[in-house]
Short mmCIF file of C-alpha atoms in Angstrom, two decimals:
data_model
loop_
_atom_site.label_atom_id
_atom_site.label_comp_id
_atom_site.label_asym_id
_atom_site.label_seq_id
_atom_site.Cartn_x
_atom_site.Cartn_y
_atom_site.Cartn_z
CA MET T 205 -62.70 49.26 75.72
CA ASN T 206 -65.10 46.51 74.33
CA LYS T 207 -62.85 43.83 74.87
CA PHE T 208 -61.92 44.90 77.96
CA LYS T 209 -65.79 44.99 79.08
CA PHE T 210 -66.65 41.15 77.56
CA ILE T 211 -63.15 39.43 79.00
CA GLN T 212 -64.59 41.67 82.60
CA ASN T 213 -67.86 40.62 81.75
CA ILE T 214 -66.72 36.88 81.43
CA LEU T 215 -65.50 37.48 84.40
CA LEU T 216 -67.91 37.73 86.39
CA ALA T 217 -70.57 35.07 85.00
CA ILE T 218 -67.58 32.64 86.02
CA VAL T 219 -67.50 34.12 89.40
CA MET T 220 -70.85 34.79 90.40
CA LEU T 221 -71.89 31.01 89.40
CA LEU T 222 -68.94 29.75 91.45
CA LEU T 223 -70.04 31.71 94.56
CA MET T 224 -73.75 30.04 94.60
CA ASP T 225 -72.63 27.51 96.73
CA PRO T 226 -70.68 28.77 99.18
CA ARG T 227 -69.31 25.32 100.81
CA SER T 228 -67.66 24.45 97.12
CA PHE T 229 -64.57 25.15 95.35
CA TYR T 230 -62.43 26.92 97.63
CA GLY T 231 -64.99 27.23 100.66
CA LEU T 232 -67.10 30.18 102.76
CA GLY T 233 -64.11 32.14 102.85
CA PHE T 234 -63.09 32.47 99.27
CA HIS T 235 -66.92 32.84 98.65
CA GLU T 236 -66.78 35.69 101.33
CA TRP T 237 -64.44 38.03 100.06
CA ALA T 238 -65.14 36.70 96.28
CA GLY T 239 -68.43 38.72 96.88
CA LEU T 240 -66.42 41.30 98.06
CA ILE T 241 -64.38 41.71 94.36
CA ILE T 242 -67.28 40.77 92.29
CA GLY T 243 -69.11 43.82 94.13
CA VAL T 244 -66.78 46.18 92.97
CA PHE T 245 -66.35 44.56 89.86
CA PHE T 246 -70.12 45.42 89.47
CA ILE T 247 -69.34 48.69 89.91
CA LEU T 248 -66.91 49.12 88.20
CA HIS T 249 -68.63 47.74 84.82
CA THR T 250 -71.92 50.07 85.86
CA LEU T 251 -69.16 52.65 85.89
CA LEU T 252 -68.27 51.42 82.16
CA ASN T 253 -71.42 52.17 81.22
CA TRP T 254 -72.20 55.40 82.64
CA SER T 255 -72.96 56.49 79.68
CA TRP T 256 -75.26 54.32 78.14
CA ILE T 257 -77.13 54.18 81.89
CA LYS T 258 -77.35 58.29 81.46
CA LYS T 259 -78.55 58.55 78.55
CA VAL T 260 -81.22 55.79 78.91
CA THR T 261 -82.31 57.82 82.19
CA ILE T 262 -82.50 61.15 80.45
CA GLY T 263 -84.92 60.04 77.78
CA PHE T 264 -86.44 57.35 79.26
CA PHE T 265 -90.19 58.55 79.12
CA SER T 266 -89.53 60.16 76.18
CA LYS T 267 -87.54 58.41 73.46
CA ALA T 268 -85.38 54.84 74.70
CA PRO T 269 -86.85 52.88 72.98
CA GLY T 270 -88.99 49.21 74.91
CA ARG T 271 -85.91 46.93 74.49
CA ALA T 272 -83.79 50.32 76.09
CA ARG T 273 -86.50 50.51 78.83
CA ILE T 274 -86.67 46.76 79.67
CA ASN T 275 -82.78 46.38 79.38
CA TYR T 276 -82.76 49.70 82.05
CA ILE T 277 -85.43 48.63 84.90
CA LEU T 278 -83.89 44.53 84.55
CA ASP T 279 -80.27 46.39 85.19
CA VAL T 280 -81.86 48.89 88.24
CA VAL T 281 -83.22 45.68 89.85
CA LEU T 282 -79.92 43.80 89.71
CA LEU T 283 -78.11 46.55 91.07
CA ALA T 284 -80.49 46.87 93.87
CA GLY T 285 -80.10 42.41 94.58
CA MET T 286 -76.29 43.25 93.88
CA VAL T 287 -76.78 45.44 97.20
CA LEU T 288 -78.65 43.10 98.94
CA MET T 289 -76.67 40.40 98.49
CA ILE T 290 -73.02 42.51 99.79
CA VAL T 291 -74.81 44.17 102.83
CA SER T 292 -76.19 40.91 104.10
CA GLY T 293 -73.45 39.06 103.14
CA ILE T 294 -71.97 41.15 104.88
CA GLY T 295 -74.23 40.84 108.22
CA ILE T 296 -73.51 37.06 107.54
CA ALA T 297 -70.45 36.90 107.35
CA LYS T 298 -67.77 34.48 108.97
CA THR T 299 -64.33 34.53 107.89
CA ILE T 300 -64.45 38.07 107.63
CA ASP T 301 -65.06 40.87 110.56
CA PHE T 302 -67.82 43.13 109.82
CA SER T 303 -68.98 43.87 113.63
CA TRP T 304 -67.58 47.04 113.68
CA LEU T 305 -70.74 48.10 110.86
CA ASN T 306 -73.26 47.26 113.67
CA LEU T 307 -75.93 46.53 110.95
CA GLY T 308 -78.34 44.64 113.61
CA GLY T 309 -81.11 42.02 112.47
CA SER T 310 -80.52 39.00 113.37
CA ARG T 311 -78.52 36.11 111.37
CA GLY T 312 -81.95 34.71 110.29
CA PHE T 313 -83.18 37.48 108.76
CA TRP T 314 -79.63 38.37 106.95
CA ARG T 315 -79.59 34.45 105.92
CA ALA T 316 -82.92 34.76 104.56
CA MET T 317 -81.83 38.23 102.31
CA HIS T 318 -78.92 36.75 101.59
CA THR T 319 -80.13 33.54 99.86
CA SER T 320 -83.35 35.55 98.59
CA SER T 321 -81.69 37.71 96.18
CA SER T 322 -78.59 35.43 95.92
CA LEU T 323 -81.83 33.39 93.32
CA ILE T 324 -83.24 35.90 92.43
CA SER T 325 -80.57 37.90 91.23
CA LEU T 326 -78.67 35.00 89.33
CA ALA T 327 -82.36 34.15 87.22
CA LEU T 328 -81.91 37.90 85.95
CA PHE T 329 -78.89 37.57 85.40
CA GLY T 330 -79.79 35.28 82.75
CA ILE T 331 -82.44 37.54 81.45
CA HIS T 332 -79.37 40.10 80.75
CA LEU T 333 -77.40 37.57 79.19
CA GLY T 334 -80.07 36.36 77.12
CA LEU T 335 -81.33 40.33 76.04
CA HIS T 336 -77.78 40.56 75.63
CA TRP T 337 -76.82 37.06 73.88
CA LYS T 338 -76.23 39.05 69.72
CA TRP T 339 -73.46 41.24 71.84
CA VAL T 340 -71.74 38.77 73.31
CA LEU T 341 -71.93 35.79 69.60
CA LYS T 342 -70.91 39.11 68.12
CA ARG T 343 -68.04 39.53 70.49
CA LEU T 344 -67.20 35.78 70.13
CA LYS T 345 -67.28 36.53 66.55
CA ILE T 346 -70.12 33.18 65.59
CA LYS T 347 -72.38 34.07 63.41
CA LEU T 348 -76.77 33.57 64.11
#
């Protein structure tokens, strides 16, 4: 399972970086579809780590170590960022028709939310990676 999680995490990181500019790589259509797909994989990532989430949620105010609490708070903020990116991406989508969802709001509002939530989330993903760097090196079998 750890090997699968590691490969999934690497792919998530690569695709997130590729998605940062919707006009690069394969264009807006790729950006929109890949954004939806990465949302599904983010949910899968959350489910694969559900036992940790449950354990830290239960012991958050009593027995969870400080590092686990920091990771937990960061992960909750990242979840909010991912939800905002997906919803706002749906709100500004051009190549996929989501008009049936009737989200309302102006295109400028959704674009500002999409841009700001993606930039903030990118920074938070960097922090998340840094906090898990020893785990990454261990999976790559690199000694410090």
